[in-house]
Short mmCIF file of N, CA and C in Angstrom, two decimals:
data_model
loop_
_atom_site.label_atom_id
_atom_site.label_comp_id
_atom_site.label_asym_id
_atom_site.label_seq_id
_atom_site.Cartn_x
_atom_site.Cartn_y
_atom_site.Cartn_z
N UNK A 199 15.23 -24.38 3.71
CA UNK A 199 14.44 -24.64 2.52
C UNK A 199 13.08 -25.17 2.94
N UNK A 200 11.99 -24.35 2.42
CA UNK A 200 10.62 -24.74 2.67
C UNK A 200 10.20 -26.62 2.11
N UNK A 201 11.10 -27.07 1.31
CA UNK A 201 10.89 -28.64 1.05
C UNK A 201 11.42 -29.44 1.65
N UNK A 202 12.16 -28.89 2.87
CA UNK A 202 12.90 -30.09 3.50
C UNK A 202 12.80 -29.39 4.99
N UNK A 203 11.44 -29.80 5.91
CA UNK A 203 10.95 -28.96 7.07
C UNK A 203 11.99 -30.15 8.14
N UNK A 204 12.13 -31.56 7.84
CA UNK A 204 12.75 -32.70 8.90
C UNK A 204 14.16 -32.05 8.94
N UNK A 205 14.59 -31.41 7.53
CA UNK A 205 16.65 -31.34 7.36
C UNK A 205 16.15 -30.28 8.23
N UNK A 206 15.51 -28.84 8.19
CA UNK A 206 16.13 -27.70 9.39
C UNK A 206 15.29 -28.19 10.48
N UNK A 207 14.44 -28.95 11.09
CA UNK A 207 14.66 -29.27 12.35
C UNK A 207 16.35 -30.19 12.87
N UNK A 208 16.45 -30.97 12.18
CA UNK A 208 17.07 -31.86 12.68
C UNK A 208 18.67 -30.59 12.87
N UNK A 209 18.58 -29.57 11.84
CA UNK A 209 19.68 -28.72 11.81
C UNK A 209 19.54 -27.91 12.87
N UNK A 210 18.70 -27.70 13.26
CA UNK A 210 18.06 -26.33 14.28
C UNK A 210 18.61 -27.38 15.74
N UNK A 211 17.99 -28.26 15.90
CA UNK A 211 18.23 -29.29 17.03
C UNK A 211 19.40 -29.94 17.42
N UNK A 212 20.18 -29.96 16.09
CA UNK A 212 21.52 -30.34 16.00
C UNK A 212 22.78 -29.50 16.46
N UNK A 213 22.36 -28.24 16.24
CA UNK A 213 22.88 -27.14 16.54
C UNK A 213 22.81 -26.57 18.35
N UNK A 214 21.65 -26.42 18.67
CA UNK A 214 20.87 -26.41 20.34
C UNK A 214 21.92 -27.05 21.33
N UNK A 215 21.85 -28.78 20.42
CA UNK A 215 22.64 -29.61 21.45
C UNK A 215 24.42 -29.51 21.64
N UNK A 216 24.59 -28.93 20.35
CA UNK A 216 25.98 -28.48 20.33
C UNK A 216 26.72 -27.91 21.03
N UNK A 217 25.96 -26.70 20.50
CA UNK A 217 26.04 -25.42 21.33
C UNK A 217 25.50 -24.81 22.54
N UNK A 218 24.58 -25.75 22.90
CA UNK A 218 23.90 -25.06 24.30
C UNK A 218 23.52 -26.51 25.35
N UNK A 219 22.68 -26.61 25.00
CA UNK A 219 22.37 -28.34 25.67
C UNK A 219 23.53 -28.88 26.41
N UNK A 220 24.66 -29.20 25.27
CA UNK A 220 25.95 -30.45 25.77
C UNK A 220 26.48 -30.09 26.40
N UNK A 221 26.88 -28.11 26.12
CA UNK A 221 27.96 -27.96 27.11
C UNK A 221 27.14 -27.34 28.50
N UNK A 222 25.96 -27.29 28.57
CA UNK A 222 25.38 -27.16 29.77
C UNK A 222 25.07 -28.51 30.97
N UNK A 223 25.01 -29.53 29.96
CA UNK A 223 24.99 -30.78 30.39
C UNK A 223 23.15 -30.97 30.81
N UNK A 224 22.31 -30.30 29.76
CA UNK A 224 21.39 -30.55 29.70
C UNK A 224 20.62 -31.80 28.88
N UNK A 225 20.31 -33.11 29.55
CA UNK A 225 20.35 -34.45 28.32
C UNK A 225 18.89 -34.54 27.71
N UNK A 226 18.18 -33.94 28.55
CA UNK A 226 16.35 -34.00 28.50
C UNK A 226 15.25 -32.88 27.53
N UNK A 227 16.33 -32.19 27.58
CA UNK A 227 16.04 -30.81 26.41
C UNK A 227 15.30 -31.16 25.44
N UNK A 228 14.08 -31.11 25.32
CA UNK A 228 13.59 -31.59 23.49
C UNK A 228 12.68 -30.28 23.08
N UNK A 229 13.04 -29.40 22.04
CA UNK A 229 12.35 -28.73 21.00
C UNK A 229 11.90 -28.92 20.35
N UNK A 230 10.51 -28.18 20.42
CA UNK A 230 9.22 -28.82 19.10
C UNK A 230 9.68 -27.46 17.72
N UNK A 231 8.49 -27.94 17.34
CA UNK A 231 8.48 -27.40 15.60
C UNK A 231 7.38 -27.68 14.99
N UNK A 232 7.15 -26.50 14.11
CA UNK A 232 6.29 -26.69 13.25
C UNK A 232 6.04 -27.14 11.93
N UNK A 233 5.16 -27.37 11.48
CA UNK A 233 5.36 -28.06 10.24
C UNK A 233 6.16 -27.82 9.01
N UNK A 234 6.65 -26.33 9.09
CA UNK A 234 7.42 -26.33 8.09
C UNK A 234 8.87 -26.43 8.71
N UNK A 235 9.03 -27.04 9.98
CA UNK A 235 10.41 -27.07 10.48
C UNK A 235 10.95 -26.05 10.93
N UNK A 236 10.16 -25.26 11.59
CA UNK A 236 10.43 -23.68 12.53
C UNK A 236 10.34 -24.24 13.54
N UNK A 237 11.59 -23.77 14.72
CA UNK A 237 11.36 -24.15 16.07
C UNK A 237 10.44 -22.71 16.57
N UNK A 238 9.58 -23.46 17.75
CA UNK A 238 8.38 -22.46 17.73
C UNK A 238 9.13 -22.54 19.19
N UNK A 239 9.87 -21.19 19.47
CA UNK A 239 10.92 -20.94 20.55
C UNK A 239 10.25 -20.13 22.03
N UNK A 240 8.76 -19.44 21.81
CA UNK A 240 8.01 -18.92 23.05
C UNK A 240 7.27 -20.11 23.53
N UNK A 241 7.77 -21.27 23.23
CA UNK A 241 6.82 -22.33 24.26
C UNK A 241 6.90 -23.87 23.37
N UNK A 242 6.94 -24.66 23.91
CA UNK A 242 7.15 -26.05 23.65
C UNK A 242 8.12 -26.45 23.33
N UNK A 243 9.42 -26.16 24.47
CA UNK A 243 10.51 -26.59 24.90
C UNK A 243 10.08 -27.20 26.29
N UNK A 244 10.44 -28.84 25.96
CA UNK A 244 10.51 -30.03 27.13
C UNK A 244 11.56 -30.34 27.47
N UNK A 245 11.72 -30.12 29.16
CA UNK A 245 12.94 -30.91 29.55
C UNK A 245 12.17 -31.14 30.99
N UNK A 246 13.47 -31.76 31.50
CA UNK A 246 13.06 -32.16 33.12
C UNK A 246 13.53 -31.08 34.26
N UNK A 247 13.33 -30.94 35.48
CA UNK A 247 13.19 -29.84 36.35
C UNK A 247 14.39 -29.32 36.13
N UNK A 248 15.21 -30.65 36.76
CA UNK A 248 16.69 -30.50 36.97
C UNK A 248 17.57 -29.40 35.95
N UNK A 249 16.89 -30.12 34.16
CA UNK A 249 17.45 -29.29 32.99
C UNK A 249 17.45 -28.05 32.94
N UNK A 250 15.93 -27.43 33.57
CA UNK A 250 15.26 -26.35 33.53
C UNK A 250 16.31 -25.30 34.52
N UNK A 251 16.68 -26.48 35.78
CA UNK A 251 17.36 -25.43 36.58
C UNK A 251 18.79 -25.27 36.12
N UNK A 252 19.20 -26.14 35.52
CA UNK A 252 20.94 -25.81 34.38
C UNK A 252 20.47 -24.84 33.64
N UNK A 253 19.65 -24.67 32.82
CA UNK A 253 18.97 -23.35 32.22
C UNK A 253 19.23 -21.94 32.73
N UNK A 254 17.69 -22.50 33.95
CA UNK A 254 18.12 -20.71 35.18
C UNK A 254 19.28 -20.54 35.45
N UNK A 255 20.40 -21.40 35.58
CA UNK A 255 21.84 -21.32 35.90
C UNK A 255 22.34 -20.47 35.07
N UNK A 256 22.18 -20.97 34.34
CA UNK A 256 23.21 -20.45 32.78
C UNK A 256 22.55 -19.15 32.48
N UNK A 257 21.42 -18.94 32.66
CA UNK A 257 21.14 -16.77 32.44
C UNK A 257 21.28 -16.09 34.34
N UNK A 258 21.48 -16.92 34.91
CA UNK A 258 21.57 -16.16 36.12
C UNK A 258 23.25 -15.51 36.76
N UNK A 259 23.98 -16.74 35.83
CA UNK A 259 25.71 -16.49 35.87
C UNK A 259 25.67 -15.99 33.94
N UNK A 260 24.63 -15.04 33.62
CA UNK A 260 25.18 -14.56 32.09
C UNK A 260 25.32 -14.91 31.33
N UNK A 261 24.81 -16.10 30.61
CA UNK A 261 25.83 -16.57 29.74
C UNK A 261 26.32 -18.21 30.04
N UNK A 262 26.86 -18.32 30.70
CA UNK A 262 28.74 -18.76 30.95
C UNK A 262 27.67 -20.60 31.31
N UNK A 263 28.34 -21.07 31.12
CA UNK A 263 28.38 -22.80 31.48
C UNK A 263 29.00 -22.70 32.28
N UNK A 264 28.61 -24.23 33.35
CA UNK A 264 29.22 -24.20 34.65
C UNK A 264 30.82 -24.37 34.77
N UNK A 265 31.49 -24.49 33.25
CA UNK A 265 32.31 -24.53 32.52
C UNK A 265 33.10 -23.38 32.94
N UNK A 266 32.62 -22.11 33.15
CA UNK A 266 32.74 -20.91 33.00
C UNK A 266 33.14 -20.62 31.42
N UNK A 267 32.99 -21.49 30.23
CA UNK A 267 32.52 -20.79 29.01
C UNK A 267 31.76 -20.31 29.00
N UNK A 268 31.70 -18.81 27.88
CA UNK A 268 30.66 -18.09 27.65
C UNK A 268 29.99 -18.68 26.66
N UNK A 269 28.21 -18.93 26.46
CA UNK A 269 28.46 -19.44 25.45
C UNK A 269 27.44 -18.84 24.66
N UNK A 270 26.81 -17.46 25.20
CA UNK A 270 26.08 -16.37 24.45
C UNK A 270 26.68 -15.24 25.06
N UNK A 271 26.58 -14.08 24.50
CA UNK A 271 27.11 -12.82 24.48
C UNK A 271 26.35 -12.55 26.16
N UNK A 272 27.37 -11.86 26.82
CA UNK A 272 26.46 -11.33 28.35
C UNK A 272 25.38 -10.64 28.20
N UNK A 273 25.95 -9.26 27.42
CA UNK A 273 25.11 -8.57 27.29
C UNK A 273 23.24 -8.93 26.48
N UNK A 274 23.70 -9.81 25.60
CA UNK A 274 22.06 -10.61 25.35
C UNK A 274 21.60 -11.16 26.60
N UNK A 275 21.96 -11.82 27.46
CA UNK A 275 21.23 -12.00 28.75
C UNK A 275 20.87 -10.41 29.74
N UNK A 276 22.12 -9.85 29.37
CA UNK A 276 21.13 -8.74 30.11
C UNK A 276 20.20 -7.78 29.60
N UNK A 277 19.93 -7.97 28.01
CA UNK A 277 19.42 -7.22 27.01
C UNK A 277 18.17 -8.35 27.74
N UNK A 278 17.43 -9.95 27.33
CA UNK A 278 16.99 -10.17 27.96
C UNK A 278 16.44 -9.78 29.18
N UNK A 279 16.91 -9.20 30.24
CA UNK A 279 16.13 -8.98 31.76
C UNK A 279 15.63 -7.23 31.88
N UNK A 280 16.53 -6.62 30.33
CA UNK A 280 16.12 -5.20 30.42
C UNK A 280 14.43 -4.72 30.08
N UNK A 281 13.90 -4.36 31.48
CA UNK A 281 12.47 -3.92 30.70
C UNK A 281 12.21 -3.40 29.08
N UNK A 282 11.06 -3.63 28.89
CA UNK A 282 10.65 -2.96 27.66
C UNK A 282 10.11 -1.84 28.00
N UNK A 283 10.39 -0.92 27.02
CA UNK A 283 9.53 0.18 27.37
C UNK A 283 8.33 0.42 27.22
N UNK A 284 7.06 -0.65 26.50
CA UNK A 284 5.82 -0.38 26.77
C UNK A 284 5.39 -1.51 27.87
N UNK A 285 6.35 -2.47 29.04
CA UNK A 285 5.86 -3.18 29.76
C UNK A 285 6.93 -3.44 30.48
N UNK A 286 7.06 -2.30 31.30
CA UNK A 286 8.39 -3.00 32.57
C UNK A 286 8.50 -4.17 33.05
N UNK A 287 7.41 -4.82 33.10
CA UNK A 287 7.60 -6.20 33.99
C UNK A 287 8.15 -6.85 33.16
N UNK A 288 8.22 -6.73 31.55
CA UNK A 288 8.47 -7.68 30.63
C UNK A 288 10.00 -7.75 30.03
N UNK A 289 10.78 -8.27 29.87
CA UNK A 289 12.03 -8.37 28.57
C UNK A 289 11.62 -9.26 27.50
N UNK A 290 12.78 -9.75 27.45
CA UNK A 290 13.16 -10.50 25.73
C UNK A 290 12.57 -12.20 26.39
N UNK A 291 11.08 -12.27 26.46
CA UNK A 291 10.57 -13.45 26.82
C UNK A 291 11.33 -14.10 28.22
N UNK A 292 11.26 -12.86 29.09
CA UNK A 292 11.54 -13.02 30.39
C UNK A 292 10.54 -12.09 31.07
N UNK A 293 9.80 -12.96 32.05
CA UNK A 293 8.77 -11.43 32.98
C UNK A 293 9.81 -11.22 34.05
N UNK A 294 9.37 -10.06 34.80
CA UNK A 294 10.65 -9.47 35.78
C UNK A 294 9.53 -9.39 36.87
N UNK A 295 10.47 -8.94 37.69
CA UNK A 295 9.98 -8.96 39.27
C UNK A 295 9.58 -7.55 39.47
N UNK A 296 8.81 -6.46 38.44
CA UNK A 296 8.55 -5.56 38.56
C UNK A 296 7.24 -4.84 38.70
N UNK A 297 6.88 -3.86 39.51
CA UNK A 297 5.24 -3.85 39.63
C UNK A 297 4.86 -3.58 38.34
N UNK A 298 3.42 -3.60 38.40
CA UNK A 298 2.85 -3.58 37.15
C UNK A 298 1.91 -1.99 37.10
N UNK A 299 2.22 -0.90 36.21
CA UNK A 299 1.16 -0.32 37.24
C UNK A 299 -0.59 -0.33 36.57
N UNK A 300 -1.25 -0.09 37.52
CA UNK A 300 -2.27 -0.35 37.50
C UNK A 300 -3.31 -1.57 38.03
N UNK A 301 -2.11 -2.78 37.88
CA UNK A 301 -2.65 -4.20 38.43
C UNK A 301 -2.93 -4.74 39.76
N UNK A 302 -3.94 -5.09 39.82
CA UNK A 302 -5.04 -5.77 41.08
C UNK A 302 -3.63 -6.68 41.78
N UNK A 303 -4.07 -6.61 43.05
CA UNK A 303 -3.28 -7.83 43.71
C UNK A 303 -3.72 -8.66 43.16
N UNK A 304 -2.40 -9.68 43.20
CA UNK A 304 -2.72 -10.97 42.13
C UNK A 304 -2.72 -11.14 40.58
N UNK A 305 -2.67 -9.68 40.14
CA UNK A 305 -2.27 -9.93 38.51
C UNK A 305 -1.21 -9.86 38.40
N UNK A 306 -0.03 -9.74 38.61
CA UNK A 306 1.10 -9.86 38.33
C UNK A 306 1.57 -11.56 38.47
N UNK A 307 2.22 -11.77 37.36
CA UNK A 307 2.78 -13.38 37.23
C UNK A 307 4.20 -13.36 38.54
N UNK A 308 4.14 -12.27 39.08
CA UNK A 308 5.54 -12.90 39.85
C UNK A 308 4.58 -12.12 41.21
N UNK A 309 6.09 -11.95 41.80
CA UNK A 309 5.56 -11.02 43.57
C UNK A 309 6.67 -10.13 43.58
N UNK A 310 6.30 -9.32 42.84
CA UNK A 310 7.41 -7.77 43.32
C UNK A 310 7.21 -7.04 44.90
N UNK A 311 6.39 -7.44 45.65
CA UNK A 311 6.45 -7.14 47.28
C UNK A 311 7.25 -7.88 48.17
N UNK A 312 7.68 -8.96 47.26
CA UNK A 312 8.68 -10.16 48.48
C UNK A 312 9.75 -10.87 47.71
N UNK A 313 10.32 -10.21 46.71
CA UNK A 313 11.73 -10.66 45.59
C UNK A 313 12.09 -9.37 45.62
N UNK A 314 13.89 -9.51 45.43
CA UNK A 314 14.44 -8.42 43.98
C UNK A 314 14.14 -8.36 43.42
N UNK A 315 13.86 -7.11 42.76
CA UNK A 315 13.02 -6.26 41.40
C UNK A 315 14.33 -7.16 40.47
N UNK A 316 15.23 -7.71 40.94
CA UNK A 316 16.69 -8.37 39.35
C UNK A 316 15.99 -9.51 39.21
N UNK A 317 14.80 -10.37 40.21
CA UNK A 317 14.43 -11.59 39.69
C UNK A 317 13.70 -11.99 38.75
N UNK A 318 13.99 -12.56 37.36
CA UNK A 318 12.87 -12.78 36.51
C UNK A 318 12.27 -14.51 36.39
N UNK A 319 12.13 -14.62 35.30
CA UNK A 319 11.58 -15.83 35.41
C UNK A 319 11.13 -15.93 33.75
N UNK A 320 11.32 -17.40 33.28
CA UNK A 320 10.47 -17.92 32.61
C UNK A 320 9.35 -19.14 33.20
N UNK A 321 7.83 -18.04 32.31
CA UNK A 321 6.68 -18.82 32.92
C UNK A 321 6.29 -19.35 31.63
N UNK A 322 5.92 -20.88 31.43
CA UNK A 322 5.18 -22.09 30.90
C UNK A 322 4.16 -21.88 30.93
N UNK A 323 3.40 -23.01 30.24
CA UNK A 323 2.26 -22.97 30.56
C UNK A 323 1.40 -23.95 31.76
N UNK A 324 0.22 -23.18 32.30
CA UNK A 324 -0.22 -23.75 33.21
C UNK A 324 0.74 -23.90 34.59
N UNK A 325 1.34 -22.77 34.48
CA UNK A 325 2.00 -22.68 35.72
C UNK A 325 3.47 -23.39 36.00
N UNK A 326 4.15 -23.25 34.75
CA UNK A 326 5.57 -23.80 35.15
C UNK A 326 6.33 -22.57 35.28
N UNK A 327 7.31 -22.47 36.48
CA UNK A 327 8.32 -21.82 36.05
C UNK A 327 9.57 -22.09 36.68
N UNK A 328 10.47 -21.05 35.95
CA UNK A 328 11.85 -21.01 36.28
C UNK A 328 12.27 -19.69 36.60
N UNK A 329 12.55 -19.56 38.21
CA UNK A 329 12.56 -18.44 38.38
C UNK A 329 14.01 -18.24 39.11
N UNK A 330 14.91 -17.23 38.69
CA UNK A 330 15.79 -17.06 38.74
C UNK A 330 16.36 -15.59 39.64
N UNK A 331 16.88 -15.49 40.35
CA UNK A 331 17.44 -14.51 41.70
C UNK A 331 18.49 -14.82 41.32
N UNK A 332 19.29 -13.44 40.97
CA UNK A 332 20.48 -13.21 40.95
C UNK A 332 21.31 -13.34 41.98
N UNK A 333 20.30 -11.97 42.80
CA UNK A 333 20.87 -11.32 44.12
C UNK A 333 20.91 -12.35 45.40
N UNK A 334 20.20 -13.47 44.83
CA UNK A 334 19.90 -14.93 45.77
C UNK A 334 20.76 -15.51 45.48
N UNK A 335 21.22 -15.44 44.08
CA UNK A 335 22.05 -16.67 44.16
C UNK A 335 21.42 -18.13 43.81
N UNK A 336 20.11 -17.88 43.39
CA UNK A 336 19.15 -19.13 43.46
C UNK A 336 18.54 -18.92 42.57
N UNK A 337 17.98 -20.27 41.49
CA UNK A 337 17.12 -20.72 40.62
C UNK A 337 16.49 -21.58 41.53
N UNK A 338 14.66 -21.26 40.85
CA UNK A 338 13.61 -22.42 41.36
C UNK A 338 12.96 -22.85 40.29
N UNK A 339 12.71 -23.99 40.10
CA UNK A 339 11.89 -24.52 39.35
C UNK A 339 11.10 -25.08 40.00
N UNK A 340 9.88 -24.51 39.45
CA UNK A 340 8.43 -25.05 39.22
C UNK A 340 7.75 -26.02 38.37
N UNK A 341 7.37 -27.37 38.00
CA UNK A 341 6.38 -27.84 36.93
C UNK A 341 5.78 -28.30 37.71
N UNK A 342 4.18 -27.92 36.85
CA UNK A 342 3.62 -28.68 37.27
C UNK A 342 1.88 -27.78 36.22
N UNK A 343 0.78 -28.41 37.05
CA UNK A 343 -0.44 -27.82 36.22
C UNK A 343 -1.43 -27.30 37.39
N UNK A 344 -1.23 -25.63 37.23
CA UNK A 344 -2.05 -25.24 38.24
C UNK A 344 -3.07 -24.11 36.82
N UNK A 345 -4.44 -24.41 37.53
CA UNK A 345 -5.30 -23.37 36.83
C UNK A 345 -4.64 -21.74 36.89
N UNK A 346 -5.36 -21.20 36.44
CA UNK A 346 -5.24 -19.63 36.54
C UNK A 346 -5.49 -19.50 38.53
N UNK A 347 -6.42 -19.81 38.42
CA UNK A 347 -7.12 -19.32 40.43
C UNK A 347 -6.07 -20.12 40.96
N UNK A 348 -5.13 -21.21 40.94
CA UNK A 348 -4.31 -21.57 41.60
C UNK A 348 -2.84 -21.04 41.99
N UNK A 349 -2.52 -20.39 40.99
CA UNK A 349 -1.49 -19.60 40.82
C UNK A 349 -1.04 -18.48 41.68
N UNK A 350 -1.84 -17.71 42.03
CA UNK A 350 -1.08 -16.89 43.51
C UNK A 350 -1.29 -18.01 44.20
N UNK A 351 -1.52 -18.37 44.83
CA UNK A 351 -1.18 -19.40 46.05
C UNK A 351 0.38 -19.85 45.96
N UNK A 352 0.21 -20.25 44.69
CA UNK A 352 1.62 -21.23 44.41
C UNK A 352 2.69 -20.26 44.42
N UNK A 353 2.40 -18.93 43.90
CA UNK A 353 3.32 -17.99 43.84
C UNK A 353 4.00 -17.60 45.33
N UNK A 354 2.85 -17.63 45.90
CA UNK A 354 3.31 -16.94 47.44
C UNK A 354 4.04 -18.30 48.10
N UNK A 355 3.62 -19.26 48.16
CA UNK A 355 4.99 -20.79 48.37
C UNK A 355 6.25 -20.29 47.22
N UNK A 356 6.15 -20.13 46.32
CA UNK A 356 7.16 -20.35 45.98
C UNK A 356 8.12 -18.99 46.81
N UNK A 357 7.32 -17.43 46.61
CA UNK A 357 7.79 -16.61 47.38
C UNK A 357 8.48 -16.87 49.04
N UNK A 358 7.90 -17.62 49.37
CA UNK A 358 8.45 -18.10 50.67
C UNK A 358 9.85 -18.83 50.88
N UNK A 359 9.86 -19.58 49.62
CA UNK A 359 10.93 -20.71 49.54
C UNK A 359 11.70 -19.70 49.12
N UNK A 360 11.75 -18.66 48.49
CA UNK A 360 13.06 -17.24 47.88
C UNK A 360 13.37 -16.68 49.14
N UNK A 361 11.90 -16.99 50.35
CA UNK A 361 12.66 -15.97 51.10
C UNK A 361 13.65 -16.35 52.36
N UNK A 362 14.01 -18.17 52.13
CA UNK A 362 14.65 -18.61 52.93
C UNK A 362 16.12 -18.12 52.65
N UNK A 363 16.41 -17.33 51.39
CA UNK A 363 17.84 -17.15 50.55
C UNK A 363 17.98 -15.75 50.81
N UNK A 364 19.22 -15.12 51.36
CA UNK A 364 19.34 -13.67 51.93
C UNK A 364 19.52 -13.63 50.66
N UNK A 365 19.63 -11.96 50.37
CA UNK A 365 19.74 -10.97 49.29
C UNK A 365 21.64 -10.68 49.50
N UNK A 366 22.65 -10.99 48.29
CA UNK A 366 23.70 -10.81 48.84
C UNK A 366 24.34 -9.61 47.67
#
């Protein structure tokens, strides 16, 4: 109901921690909203690294809590990592580890020359991310505040730190 924007946050939030948060054992999780009490879900979700990497956990094993409950459908996580068809690199607010074509070294938000094309990632702003390898076996998290010009740099460290993890 558009007159009561505090009741569907607090419902929207109430729900998150229920269902996703608690049984992930995520405690730091906080979702914003807008004034009429819409969670605004492509960006201004706060948590701490650690949370971020229970996160990458939980779409990198599908789904499933460390629980091994499922606690979204698989196939929406892999509907998630499936390119789009007007932007391969892209899914369901996941970028992928896929070339881009046409793009300059350095425009691509990930490094499709030194990952699995299965690794995606959610990228933040100002350079946070959570980047997730299946075939690794490994989530990384990133926060922090790097400009635009800082960002390959950081990419290629972080590429380095993926490439201490064989491909299995």
């Amino acid at each position: 109901d558009s007159d009561a924007p505090d009741a569907r946050r607090q419902a929207v939030a109430d729900y998150l921690q229920v269902r996703l948060f608690g049984p992930l054992g995520m405690t730091s999780m906080v979702p914003e909203f807008d004034a009429s009490g819409t969670m605004i879900g492509g960006s201004l979700m706060h948590a701490s690294a650690r949370d971020w990497a229970k996160f990458g956990e939980f779409l990198r094993l599908k789904g499933r809590a460390p629980s091994g409950e499922q606690l979204v459908p698989q196939r929406w996580v892999e509907a998630m990592v499936t390119p789009s068809p007007a932007s391969p690199h892209y899914g369901f607010q996941t970028w992928l580890n896929r070339p881009i074509p046409g793009a300059e070294p350095g425009q691509h938000p990930l490094f499709p020359t030194r990952a699995p094309t299965s690794l995606f990632s959610l990228i933040g702003h100002m350079g946070q991310y959570v980047l997730v390898s299946p075939e690794q076996r490994v989530t990384l998290v990133r926060l922090g505040h790097s400009d635009s010009a800082q960002r390959p740099p950081m990419l290629q460290q972080a590429a380095d730190v993926l490439d201490l993890y064989p491909v299995r």
